[in-house]
GROMACS .gro file of C-alpha atoms in nm:
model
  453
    1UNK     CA    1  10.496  11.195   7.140
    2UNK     CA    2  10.294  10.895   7.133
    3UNK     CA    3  10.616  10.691   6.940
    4UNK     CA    4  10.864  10.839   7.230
    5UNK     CA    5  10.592  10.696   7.531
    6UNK     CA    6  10.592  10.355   7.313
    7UNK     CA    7  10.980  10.318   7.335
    8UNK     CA    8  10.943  10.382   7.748
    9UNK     CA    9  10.679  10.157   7.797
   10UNK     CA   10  10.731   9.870   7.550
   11UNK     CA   11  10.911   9.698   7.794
   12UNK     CA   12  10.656   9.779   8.054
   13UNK     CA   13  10.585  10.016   8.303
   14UNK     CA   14  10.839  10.008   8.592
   15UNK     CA   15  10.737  10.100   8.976
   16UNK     CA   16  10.897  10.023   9.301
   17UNK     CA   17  10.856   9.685   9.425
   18UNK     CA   18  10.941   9.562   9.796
   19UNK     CA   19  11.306   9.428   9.718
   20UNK     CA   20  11.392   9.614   9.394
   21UNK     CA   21  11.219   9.802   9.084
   22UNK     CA   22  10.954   9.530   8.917
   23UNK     CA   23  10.820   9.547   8.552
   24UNK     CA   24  10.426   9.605   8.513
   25UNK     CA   25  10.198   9.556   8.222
   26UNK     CA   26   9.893   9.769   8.366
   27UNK     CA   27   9.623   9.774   8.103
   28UNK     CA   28   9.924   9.668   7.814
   29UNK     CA   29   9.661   9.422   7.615
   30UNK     CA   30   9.745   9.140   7.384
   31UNK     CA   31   9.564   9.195   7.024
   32UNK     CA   32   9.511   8.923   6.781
   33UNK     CA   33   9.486   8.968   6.428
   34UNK     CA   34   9.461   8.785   6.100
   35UNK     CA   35   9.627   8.970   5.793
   36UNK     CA   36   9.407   8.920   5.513
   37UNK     CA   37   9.629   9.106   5.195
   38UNK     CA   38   9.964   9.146   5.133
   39UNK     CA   39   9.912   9.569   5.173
   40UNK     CA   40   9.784   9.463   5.568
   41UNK     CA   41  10.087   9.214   5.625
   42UNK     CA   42  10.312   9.552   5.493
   43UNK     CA   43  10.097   9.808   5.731
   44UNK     CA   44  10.127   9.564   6.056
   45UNK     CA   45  10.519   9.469   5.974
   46UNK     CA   46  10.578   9.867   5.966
   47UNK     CA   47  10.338   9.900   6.289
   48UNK     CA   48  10.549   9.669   6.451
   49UNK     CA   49  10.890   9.819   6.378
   50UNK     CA   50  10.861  10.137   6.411
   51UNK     CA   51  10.629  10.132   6.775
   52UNK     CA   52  10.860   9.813   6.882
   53UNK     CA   53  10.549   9.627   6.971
   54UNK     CA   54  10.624   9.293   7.170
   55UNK     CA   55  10.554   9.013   6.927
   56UNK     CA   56  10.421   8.678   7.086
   57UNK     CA   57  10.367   8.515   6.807
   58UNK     CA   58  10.542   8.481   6.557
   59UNK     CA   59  10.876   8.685   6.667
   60UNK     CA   60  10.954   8.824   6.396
   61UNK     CA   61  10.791   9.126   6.214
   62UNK     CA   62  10.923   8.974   5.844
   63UNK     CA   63  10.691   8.630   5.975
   64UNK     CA   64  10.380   8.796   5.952
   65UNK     CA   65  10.180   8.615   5.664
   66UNK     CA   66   9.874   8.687   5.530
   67UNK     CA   67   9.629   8.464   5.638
   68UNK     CA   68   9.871   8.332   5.928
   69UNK     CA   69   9.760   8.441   6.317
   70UNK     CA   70   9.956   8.736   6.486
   71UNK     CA   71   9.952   8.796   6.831
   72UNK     CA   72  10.112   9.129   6.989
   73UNK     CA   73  10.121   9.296   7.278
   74UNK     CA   74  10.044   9.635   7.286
   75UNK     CA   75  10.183   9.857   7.551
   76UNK     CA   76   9.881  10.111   7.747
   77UNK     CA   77  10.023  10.412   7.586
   78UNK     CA   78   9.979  10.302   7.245
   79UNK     CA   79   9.669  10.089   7.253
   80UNK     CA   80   9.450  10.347   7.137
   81UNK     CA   81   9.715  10.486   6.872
   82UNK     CA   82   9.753  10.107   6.709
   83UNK     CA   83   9.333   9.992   6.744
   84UNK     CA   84   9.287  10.363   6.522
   85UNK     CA   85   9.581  10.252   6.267
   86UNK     CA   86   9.433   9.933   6.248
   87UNK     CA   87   9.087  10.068   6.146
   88UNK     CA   88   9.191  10.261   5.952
   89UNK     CA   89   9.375  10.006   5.762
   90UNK     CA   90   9.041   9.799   5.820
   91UNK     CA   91   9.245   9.548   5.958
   92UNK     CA   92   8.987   9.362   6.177
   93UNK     CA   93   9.167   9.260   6.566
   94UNK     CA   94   8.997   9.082   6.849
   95UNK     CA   95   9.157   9.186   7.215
   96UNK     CA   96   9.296   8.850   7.355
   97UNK     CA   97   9.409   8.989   7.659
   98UNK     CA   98   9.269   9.302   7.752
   99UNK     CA   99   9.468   9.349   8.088
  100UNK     CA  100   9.863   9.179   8.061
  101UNK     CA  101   9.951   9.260   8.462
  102UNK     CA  102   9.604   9.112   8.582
  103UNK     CA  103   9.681   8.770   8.410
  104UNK     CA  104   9.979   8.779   8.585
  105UNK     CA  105   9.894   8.899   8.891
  106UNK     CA  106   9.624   8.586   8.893
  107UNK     CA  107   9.911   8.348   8.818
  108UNK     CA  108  10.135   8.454   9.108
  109UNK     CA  109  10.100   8.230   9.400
  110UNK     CA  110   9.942   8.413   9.681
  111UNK     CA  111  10.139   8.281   9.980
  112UNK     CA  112  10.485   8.149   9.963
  113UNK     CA  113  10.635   7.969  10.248
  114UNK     CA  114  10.991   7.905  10.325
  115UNK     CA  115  10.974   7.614  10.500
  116UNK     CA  116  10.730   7.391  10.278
  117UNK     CA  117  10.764   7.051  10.358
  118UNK     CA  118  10.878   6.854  10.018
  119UNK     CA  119  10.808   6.615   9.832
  120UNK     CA  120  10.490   6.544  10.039
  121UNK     CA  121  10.388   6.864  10.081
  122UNK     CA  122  10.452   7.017   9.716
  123UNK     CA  123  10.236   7.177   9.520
  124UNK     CA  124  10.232   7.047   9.201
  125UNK     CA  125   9.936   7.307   9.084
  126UNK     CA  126  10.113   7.644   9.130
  127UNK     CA  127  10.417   7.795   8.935
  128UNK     CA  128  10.735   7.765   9.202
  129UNK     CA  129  11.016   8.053   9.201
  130UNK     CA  130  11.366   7.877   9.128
  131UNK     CA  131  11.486   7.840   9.471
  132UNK     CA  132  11.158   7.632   9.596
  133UNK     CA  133  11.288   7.413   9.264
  134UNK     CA  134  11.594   7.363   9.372
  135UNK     CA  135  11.466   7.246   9.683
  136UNK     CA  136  11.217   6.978   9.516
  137UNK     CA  137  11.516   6.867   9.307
  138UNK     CA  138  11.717   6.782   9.654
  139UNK     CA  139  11.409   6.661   9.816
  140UNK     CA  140  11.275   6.492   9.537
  141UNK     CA  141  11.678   6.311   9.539
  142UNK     CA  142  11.638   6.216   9.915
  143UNK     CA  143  11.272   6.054   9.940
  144UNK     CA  144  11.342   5.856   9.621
  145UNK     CA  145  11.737   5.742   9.670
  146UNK     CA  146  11.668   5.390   9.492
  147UNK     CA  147  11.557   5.547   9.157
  148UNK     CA  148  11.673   5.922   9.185
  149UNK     CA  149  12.022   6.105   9.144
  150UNK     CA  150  12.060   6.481   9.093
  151UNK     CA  151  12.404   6.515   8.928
  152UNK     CA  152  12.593   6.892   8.802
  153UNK     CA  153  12.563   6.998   8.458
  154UNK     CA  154  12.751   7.337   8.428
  155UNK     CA  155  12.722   7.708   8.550
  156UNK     CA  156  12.514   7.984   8.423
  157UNK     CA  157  12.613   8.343   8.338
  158UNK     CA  158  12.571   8.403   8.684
  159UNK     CA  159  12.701   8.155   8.819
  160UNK     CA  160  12.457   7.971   8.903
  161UNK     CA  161  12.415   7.551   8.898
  162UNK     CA  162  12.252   7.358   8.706
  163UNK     CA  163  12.129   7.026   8.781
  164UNK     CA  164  11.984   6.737   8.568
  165UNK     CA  165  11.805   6.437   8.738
  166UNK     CA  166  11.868   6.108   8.653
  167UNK     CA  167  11.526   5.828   8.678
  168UNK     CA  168  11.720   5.520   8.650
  169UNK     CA  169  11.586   5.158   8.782
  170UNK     CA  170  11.931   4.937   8.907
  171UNK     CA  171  12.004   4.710   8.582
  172UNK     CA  172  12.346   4.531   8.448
  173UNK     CA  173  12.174   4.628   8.153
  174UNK     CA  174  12.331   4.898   7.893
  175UNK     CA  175  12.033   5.119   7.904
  176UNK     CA  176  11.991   5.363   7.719
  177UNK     CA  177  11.867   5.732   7.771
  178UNK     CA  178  11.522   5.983   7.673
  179UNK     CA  179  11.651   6.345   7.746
  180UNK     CA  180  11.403   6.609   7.861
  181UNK     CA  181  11.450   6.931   7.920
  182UNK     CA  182  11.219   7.255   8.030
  183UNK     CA  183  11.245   7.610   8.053
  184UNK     CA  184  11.497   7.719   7.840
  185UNK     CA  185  11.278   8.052   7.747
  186UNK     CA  186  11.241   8.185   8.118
  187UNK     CA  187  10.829   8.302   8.061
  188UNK     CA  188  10.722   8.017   7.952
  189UNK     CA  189  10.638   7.906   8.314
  190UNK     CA  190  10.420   7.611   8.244
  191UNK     CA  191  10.747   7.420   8.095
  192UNK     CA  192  10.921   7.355   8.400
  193UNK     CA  193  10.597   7.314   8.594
  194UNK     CA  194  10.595   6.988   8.346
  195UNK     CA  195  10.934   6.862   8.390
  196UNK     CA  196  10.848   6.838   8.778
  197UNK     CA  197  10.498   6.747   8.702
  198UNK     CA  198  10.675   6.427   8.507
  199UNK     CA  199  10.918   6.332   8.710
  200UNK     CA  200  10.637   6.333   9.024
  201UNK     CA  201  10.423   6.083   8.814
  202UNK     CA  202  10.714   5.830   8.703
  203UNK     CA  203  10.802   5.821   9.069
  204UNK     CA  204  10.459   5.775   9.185
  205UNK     CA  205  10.309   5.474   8.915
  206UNK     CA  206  10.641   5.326   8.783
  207UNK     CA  207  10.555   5.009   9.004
  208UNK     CA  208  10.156   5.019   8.917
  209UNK     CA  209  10.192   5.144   8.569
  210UNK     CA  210  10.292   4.873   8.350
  211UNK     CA  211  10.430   5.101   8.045
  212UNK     CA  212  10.608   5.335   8.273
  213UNK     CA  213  10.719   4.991   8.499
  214UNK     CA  214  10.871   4.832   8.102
  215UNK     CA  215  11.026   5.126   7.960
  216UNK     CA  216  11.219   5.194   8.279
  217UNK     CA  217  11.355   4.829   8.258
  218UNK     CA  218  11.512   4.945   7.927
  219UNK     CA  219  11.571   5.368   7.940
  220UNK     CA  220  11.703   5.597   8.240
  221UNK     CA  221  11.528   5.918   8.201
  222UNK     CA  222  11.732   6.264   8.257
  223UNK     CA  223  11.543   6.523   8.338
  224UNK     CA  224  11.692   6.883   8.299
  225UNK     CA  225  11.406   7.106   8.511
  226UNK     CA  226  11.550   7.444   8.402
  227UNK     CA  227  11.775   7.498   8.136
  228UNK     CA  228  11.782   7.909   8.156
  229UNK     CA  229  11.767   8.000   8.563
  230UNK     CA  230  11.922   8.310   8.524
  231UNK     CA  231  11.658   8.415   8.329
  232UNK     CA  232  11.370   8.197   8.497
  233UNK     CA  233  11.437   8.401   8.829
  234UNK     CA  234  11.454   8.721   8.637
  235UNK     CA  235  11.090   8.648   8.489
  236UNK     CA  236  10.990   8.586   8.888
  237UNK     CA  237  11.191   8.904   9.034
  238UNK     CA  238  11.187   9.148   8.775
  239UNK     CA  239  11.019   9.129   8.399
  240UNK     CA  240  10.719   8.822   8.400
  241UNK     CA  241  10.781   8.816   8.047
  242UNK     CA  242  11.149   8.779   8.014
  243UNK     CA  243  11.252   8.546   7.734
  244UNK     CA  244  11.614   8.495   7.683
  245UNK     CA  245  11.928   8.458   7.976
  246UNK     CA  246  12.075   8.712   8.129
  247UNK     CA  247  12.400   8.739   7.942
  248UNK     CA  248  12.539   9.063   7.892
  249UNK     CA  249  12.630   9.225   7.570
  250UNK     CA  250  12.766   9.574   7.428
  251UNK     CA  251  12.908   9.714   7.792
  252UNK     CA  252  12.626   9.640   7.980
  253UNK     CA  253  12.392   9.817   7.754
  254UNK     CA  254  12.183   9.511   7.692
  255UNK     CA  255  12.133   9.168   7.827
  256UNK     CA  256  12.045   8.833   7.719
  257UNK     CA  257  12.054   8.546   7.439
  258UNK     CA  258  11.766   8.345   7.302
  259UNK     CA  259  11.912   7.975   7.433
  260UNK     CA  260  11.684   7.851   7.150
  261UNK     CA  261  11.922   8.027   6.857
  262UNK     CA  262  12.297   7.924   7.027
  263UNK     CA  263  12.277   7.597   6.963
  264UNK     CA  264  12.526   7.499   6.661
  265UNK     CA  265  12.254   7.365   6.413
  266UNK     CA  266  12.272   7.597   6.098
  267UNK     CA  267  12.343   7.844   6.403
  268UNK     CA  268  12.217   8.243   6.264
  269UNK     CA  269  12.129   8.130   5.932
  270UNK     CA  270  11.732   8.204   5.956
  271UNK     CA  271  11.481   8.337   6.160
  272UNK     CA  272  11.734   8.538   6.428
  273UNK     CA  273  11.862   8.853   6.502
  274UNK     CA  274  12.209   8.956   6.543
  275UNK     CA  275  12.059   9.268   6.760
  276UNK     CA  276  12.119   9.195   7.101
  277UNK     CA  277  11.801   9.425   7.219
  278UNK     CA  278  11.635   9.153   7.014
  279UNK     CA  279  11.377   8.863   7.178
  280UNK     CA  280  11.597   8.594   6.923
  281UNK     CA  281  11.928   8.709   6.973
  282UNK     CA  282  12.114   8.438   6.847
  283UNK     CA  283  12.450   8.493   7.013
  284UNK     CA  284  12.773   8.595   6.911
  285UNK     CA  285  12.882   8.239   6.783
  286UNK     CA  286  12.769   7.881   6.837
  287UNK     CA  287  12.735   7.755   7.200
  288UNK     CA  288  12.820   8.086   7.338
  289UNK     CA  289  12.652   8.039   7.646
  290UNK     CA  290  12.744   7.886   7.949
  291UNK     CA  291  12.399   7.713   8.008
  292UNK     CA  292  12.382   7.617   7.596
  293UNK     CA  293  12.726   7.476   7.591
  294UNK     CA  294  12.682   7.276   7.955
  295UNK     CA  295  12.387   7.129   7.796
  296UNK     CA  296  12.541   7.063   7.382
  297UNK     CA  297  12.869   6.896   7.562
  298UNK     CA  298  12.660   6.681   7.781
  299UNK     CA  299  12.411   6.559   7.501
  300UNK     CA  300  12.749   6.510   7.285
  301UNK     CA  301  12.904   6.293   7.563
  302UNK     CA  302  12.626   6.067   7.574
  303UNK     CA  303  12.491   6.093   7.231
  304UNK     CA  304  12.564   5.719   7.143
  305UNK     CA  305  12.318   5.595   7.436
  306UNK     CA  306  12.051   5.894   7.384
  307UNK     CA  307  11.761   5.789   7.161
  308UNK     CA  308  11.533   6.073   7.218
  309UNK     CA  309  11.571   6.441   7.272
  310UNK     CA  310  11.247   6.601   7.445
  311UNK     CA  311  11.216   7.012   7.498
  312UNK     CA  312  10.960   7.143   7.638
  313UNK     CA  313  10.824   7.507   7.549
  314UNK     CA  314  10.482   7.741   7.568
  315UNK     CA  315  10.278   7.815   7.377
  316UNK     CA  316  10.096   7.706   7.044
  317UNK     CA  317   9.959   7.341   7.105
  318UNK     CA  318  10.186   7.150   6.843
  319UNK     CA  319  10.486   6.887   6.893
  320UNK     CA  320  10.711   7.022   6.638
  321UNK     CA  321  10.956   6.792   6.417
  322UNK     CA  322  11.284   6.857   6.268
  323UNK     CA  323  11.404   7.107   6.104
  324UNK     CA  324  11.326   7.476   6.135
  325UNK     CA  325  11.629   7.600   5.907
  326UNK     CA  326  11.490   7.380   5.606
  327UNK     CA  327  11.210   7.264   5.424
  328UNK     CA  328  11.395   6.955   5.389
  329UNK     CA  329  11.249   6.657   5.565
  330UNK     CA  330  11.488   6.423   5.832
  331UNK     CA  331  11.581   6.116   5.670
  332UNK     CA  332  11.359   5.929   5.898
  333UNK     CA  333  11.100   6.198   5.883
  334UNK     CA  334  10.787   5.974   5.826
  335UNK     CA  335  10.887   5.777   6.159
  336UNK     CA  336  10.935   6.133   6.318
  337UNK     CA  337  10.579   6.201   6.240
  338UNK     CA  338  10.373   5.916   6.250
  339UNK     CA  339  10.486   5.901   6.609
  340UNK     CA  340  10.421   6.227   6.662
  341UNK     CA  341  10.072   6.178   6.567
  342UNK     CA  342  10.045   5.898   6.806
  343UNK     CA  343  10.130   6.106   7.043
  344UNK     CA  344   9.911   6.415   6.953
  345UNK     CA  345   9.594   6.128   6.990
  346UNK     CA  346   9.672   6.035   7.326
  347UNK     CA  347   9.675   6.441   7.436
  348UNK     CA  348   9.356   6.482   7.279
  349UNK     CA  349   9.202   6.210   7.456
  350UNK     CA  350   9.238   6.309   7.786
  351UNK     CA  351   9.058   6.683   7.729
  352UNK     CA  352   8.998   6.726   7.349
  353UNK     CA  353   9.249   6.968   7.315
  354UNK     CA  354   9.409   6.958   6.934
  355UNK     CA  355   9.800   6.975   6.851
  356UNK     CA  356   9.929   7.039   6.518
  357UNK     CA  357  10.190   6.848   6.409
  358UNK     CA  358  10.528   6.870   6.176
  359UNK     CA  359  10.870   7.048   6.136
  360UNK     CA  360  10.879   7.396   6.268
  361UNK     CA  361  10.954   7.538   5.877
  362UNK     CA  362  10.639   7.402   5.746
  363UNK     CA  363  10.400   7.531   6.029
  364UNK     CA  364  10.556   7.776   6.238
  365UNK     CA  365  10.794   7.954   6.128
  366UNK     CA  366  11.165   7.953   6.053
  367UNK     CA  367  11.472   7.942   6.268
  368UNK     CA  368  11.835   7.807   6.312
  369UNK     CA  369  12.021   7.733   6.604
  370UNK     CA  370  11.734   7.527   6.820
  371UNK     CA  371  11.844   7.244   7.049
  372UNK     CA  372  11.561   7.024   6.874
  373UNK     CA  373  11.789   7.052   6.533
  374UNK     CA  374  12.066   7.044   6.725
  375UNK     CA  375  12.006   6.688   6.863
  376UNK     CA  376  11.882   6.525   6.523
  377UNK     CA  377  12.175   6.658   6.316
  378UNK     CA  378  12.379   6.481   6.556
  379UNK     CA  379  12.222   6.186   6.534
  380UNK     CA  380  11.983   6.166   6.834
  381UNK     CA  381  11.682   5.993   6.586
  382UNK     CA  382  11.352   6.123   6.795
  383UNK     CA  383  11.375   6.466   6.886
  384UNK     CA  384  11.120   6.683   6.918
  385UNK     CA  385  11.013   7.056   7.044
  386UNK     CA  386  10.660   6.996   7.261
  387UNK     CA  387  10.436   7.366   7.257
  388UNK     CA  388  10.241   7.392   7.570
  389UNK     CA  389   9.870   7.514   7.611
  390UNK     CA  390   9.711   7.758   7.487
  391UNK     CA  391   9.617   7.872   7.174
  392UNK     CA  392   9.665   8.256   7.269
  393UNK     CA  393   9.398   8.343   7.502
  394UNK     CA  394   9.644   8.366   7.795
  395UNK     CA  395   9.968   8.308   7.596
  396UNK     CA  396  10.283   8.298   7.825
  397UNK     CA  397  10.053   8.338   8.125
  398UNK     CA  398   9.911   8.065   8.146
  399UNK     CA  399   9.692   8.060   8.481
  400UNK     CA  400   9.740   7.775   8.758
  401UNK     CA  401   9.436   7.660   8.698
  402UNK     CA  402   9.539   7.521   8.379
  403UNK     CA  403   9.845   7.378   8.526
  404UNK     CA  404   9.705   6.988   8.607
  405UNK     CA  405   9.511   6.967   8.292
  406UNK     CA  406   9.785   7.078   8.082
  407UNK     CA  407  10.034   6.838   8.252
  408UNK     CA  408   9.836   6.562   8.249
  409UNK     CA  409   9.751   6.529   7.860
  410UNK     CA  410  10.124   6.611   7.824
  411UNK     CA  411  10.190   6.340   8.030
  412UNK     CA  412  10.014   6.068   7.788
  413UNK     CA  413  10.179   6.220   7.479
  414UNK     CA  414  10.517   6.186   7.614
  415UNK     CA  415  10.501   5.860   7.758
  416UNK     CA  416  10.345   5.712   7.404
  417UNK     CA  417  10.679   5.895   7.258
  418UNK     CA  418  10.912   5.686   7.532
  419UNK     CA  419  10.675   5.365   7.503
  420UNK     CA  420  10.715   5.365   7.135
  421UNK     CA  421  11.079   5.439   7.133
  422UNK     CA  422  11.119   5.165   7.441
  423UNK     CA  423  10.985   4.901   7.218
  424UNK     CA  424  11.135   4.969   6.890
  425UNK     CA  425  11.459   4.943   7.037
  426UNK     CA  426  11.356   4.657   7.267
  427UNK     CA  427  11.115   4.447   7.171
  428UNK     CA  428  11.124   4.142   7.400
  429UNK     CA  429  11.467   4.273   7.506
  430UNK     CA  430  11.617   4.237   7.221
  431UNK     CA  431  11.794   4.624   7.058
  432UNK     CA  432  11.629   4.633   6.733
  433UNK     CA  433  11.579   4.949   6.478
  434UNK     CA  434  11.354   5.004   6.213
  435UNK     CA  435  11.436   5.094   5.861
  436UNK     CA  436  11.393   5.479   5.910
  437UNK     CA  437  11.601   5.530   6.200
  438UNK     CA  438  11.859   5.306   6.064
  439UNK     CA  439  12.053   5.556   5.909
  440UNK     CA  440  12.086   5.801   6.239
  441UNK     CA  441  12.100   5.500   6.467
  442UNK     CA  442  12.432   5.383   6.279
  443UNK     CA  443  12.539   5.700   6.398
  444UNK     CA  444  12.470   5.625   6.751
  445UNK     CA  445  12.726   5.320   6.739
  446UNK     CA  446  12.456   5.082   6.833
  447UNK     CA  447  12.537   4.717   6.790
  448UNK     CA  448  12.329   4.534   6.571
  449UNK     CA  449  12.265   4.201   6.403
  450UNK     CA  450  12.135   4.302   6.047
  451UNK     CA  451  12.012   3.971   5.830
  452UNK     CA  452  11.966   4.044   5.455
  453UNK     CA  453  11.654   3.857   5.322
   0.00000   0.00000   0.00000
C-alpha cells in the first residue's frame, strides 16, 4: 500500500492551481544521512530504488558511499515508512528540511507586477519568472546601448528563444571572450539570479572598478542568462523542482533531458541514465537538444577567441574542475586549480563561507556529457562548473534572503577567475600564455612569439 502511495506522490502531490494543476510538496521532508558500512550504503541504495525516493544529492542510488553525505527527499506518505527502516537499520538521519512546499512557498515572490519599471526598478533580491527575464535582458540592452547587445542563440523544444548578452567595451582590438552561462538545470533558481546579478555589477563599476575597467579593455563577456527556459518556466508554473527540459520522449509518456549529460564529452559513458523517467537522462545521442546543440555550435564557432568557459549551478559550495568521466587530470590541471583556489579565497572572504575545490570525479561524483568537459576537451583552457550556496539545509530552495550574499561572494570569485585569465593572456597588452595552458591554447590558434632560452 504504502510502496503504491510512494509511486503517486514521489513526484509530489498535485492540486488545482489558478491557471492549471501545480505540483506540491506538503510536509515531503528532505533527510540527510551519512552511511557508515557498506551493509547501510546496500539498505539505503535498495530504499531508494524500490520507494523511487528523489535524490538531491548525489543522483544516483549506485553514488551512495559510505562515509559520503546523502540527501533525499522523502515524499509525506512515506516519511514515516523510511525514518522506521532507517532505525531499524540504525542508520542515524537528521531532517534537513522538514516541510519541502513551505521552503518554497517562502521563496515565491509575494507580488508580481506586470509593468515593473526595468533596469531601475529591478529587483535584484527576488527569483524572477522567465518572462520578467526576458524583459531585463531587453531593458538591460536599451539603458546600456554603448556596452550591451542581446543577440539569438537558437530555439528550445518549445520553441522558445534564447538569447546571450554580449558586455563588450568598443576596441580595434581582437578581444577575446569569458563565456558564462546559468540555469541549465531549471530548479536551481539561484543560477540565473547570478548571471543577472553579474551582468548588473559589470555595468554598474566597470568605470570605478579598476579590475573590471582592465579586463574589459582586453575580454567581451557573453552572458547566456538561461540555458534551459523550457524547463525554468516549468519549475515556476508547474513542478518547483523540475530538473531537466521539457523534451519529450517514448509518445509522450515522459518528458525531459538532463542538458548537463547531452553534451558530446564522453557523452553516456558514466554517471547517466538511459531511462528517460530518469533526473540524468542523458539523451538519445550527443547534442540532441535544441538548447544543448544552440549552445555546443556557438561555443565551437568561437572556440579560437574563448579562453574561459563559466557554468553556473546549485548546490554544494565547490568550483568544480575538469573532468567528471575520468580520474585523469587536464593537461594543465595544476593551473586549473591553483586558480581555482584563488578564487575559492576571495568567496570566503566576503562571508566565510568554504568551497571545495577539484574535478567533479575526485569529489563529487561521476558523470559524462557536462558542458564543463565539453569546453576543455575542445580546447577552451579554463573551464569550470561553479556550485551555488548551500550546503543542504535549503538545497534547491534556496530562500531570497540568501540571494545578495550568495551573489556577491560569487561575484569576487569569478572576477579573480577573469582577472587572472585577463592578465595571463595580456600582461601589459601583450597575448602571452603560460607553460600549462600552452598545450590547449595551441589549440585555440592563438598567435604567439615563443623564444627558446
Amino acid at each position: 500500500m504504502w510502496l503504491f502511495l510512494g509511486i503517486i506522490f514521489s513526484l509530489g502531490m498535485l492540486i488545482p492551481g489558478r491557471l492549471s494543476l501545480k505540483l506540491q510538496y506538503d510536509r515531503d521532508q528532505v533527510l540527510h544521512i551519512v552511511p557508515e558500512t557498506f551493509q547501510q550504503v546496500q539498505h539505503l541504495q535498495h530504499l531508494c530504488s524500490t520507494l523511487l525516493l528523489d535524490l538531491w544529492k548525489p543522483l544516483l542510488p549506485e553514488d551512495i558511499w559510505a562515509g559520503e553525505d546523502l540527501h533525499i527527499r522523502v515524499p509525506a506518505p512515506l516519511v514515516q515508512e523510511v525514518k522506521g527502516s532507517l532505525d531499524q537499520h540504525m542508520i542515524s538521519y537528521k531532517v534537513l528540511i522538514p516541510d519541502v512546499q513551505e521552503l518554497v512557498d517562502q521563496s515565491m515572490p509575494r507580488e508580481r507586477s506586470s509593468h515593473r519599471q526595468v533596469p531601475e526598478g529591478y529587483v535584484y533580491t527576488q527569483y524572477h519568472p522567465m518572462e520578467e527575464i526576458y524583459e531585463w535582458m531587453t531593458q538591460i540592452q536599451k539603458s546600456n546601448s554603448e556596452l550591451v547587445t542581446q543577440h539569438y542563440l537558437g530555439k528550445t523544444i518549445e520553441n522558445r528563444t534564447m538569447y546571450y548578452l554580449q558586455i563588450s567595451q568598443p576596441s580595434d582590438k581582437n578581444k577575446k571572450i569569458i563565456w558564462m552561462d546559468c540555469g541549465i538545470h531549471a530548479r536551481e533558481w539561484i543560477s540565473p539570479a547570478f548571471c543577472q546579478w553579474f551582468v548588473k555589477e559589470i555595468l554598474q563599476n566597470y568605470k570605478s572598478d579598476p579590475k573590471i575597467s582592465r579586463f574589459l579593455q582586453n575580454l567581451d563577456l557573453y552572458v547566456l542568462p538561461v540555458l534551459n527556459i523550457d524547463g525554468y518556466i516549468y519549475s515556476w508554473k508547474k513542478d518547483r523542482l523540475w530538473r531537466k527540459n521539457r523534451s519529450p520522449h517514448m509518445n509522450g509518456t515522459c518528458y525531459g533531458t538532463d542538458l548537463n549529460r547531452n553534451f558530446n564529452s564522453s557523452w553516456g559513458s558514466i554517471g547517466v541514465s538511459y531511462n528517460c523517467s530518469s533526473e540524468i537522462f542523458c539523451g538519445s545521442g550527443p547534442e540532441s537538444e535544441p538548447e544543448t546543440r544552440a549552445v555546443a555550435q556557438f561555443i565551437k564557432r568561437k572556440k579560437s577567441d574563448i579562453l574561459c568557459y563559466l557554468t553556473i549551478h546549485s548546490y554544494g559550495q565547490y568550483i568544480l574542475t575538469p573532468y567528471g568521466s575520468t580520474t585523469k587530470p587536464p593537461s594543465n590541471n595544476e593551473e586549473l586549480m591553483h586558480v581555482a583556489e584563488k578564487a575559492a579565497a576571495a568567496l570566503m572572504g566576503k562571508y566565510g563561507t568554504s568551497y571545495e575545490v577539484g574535478s567533479t570525479s575526485l569529489i563529487l561524483y561521476n558523470n559524462s556529457g557536462s558542458s564543463r568537459d565539453w569546453a576543455h576537451m575542445i580546447g577552451i583552457p579554463f573551464s569550470y562548473t561553479f556550485e551555488l550556496r548551500d550546503k543542504g539545509t535549503h538545497g534547491f530552495v534556496l530562500p531570497p534572503a540568501q540571494i545578495q550574499p550568495t551573489c556577491e561572494e560569487t561575484m569576487l570569485a569569478v572576477t579573480t577567475i577573469i582577472d587572472y585569465v585577463d592578465q595571463m593572456y595580456f600582461p601589459g597588452g601583450a597575448v602571452m600564455l603560460t607553460c600549462n595552458s600552452l598545450g590547449l591554447s595551441l589549440c585555440l590558434s592563438v598567435v604567439l612569439t615563443w623564444t627558446v632560452s
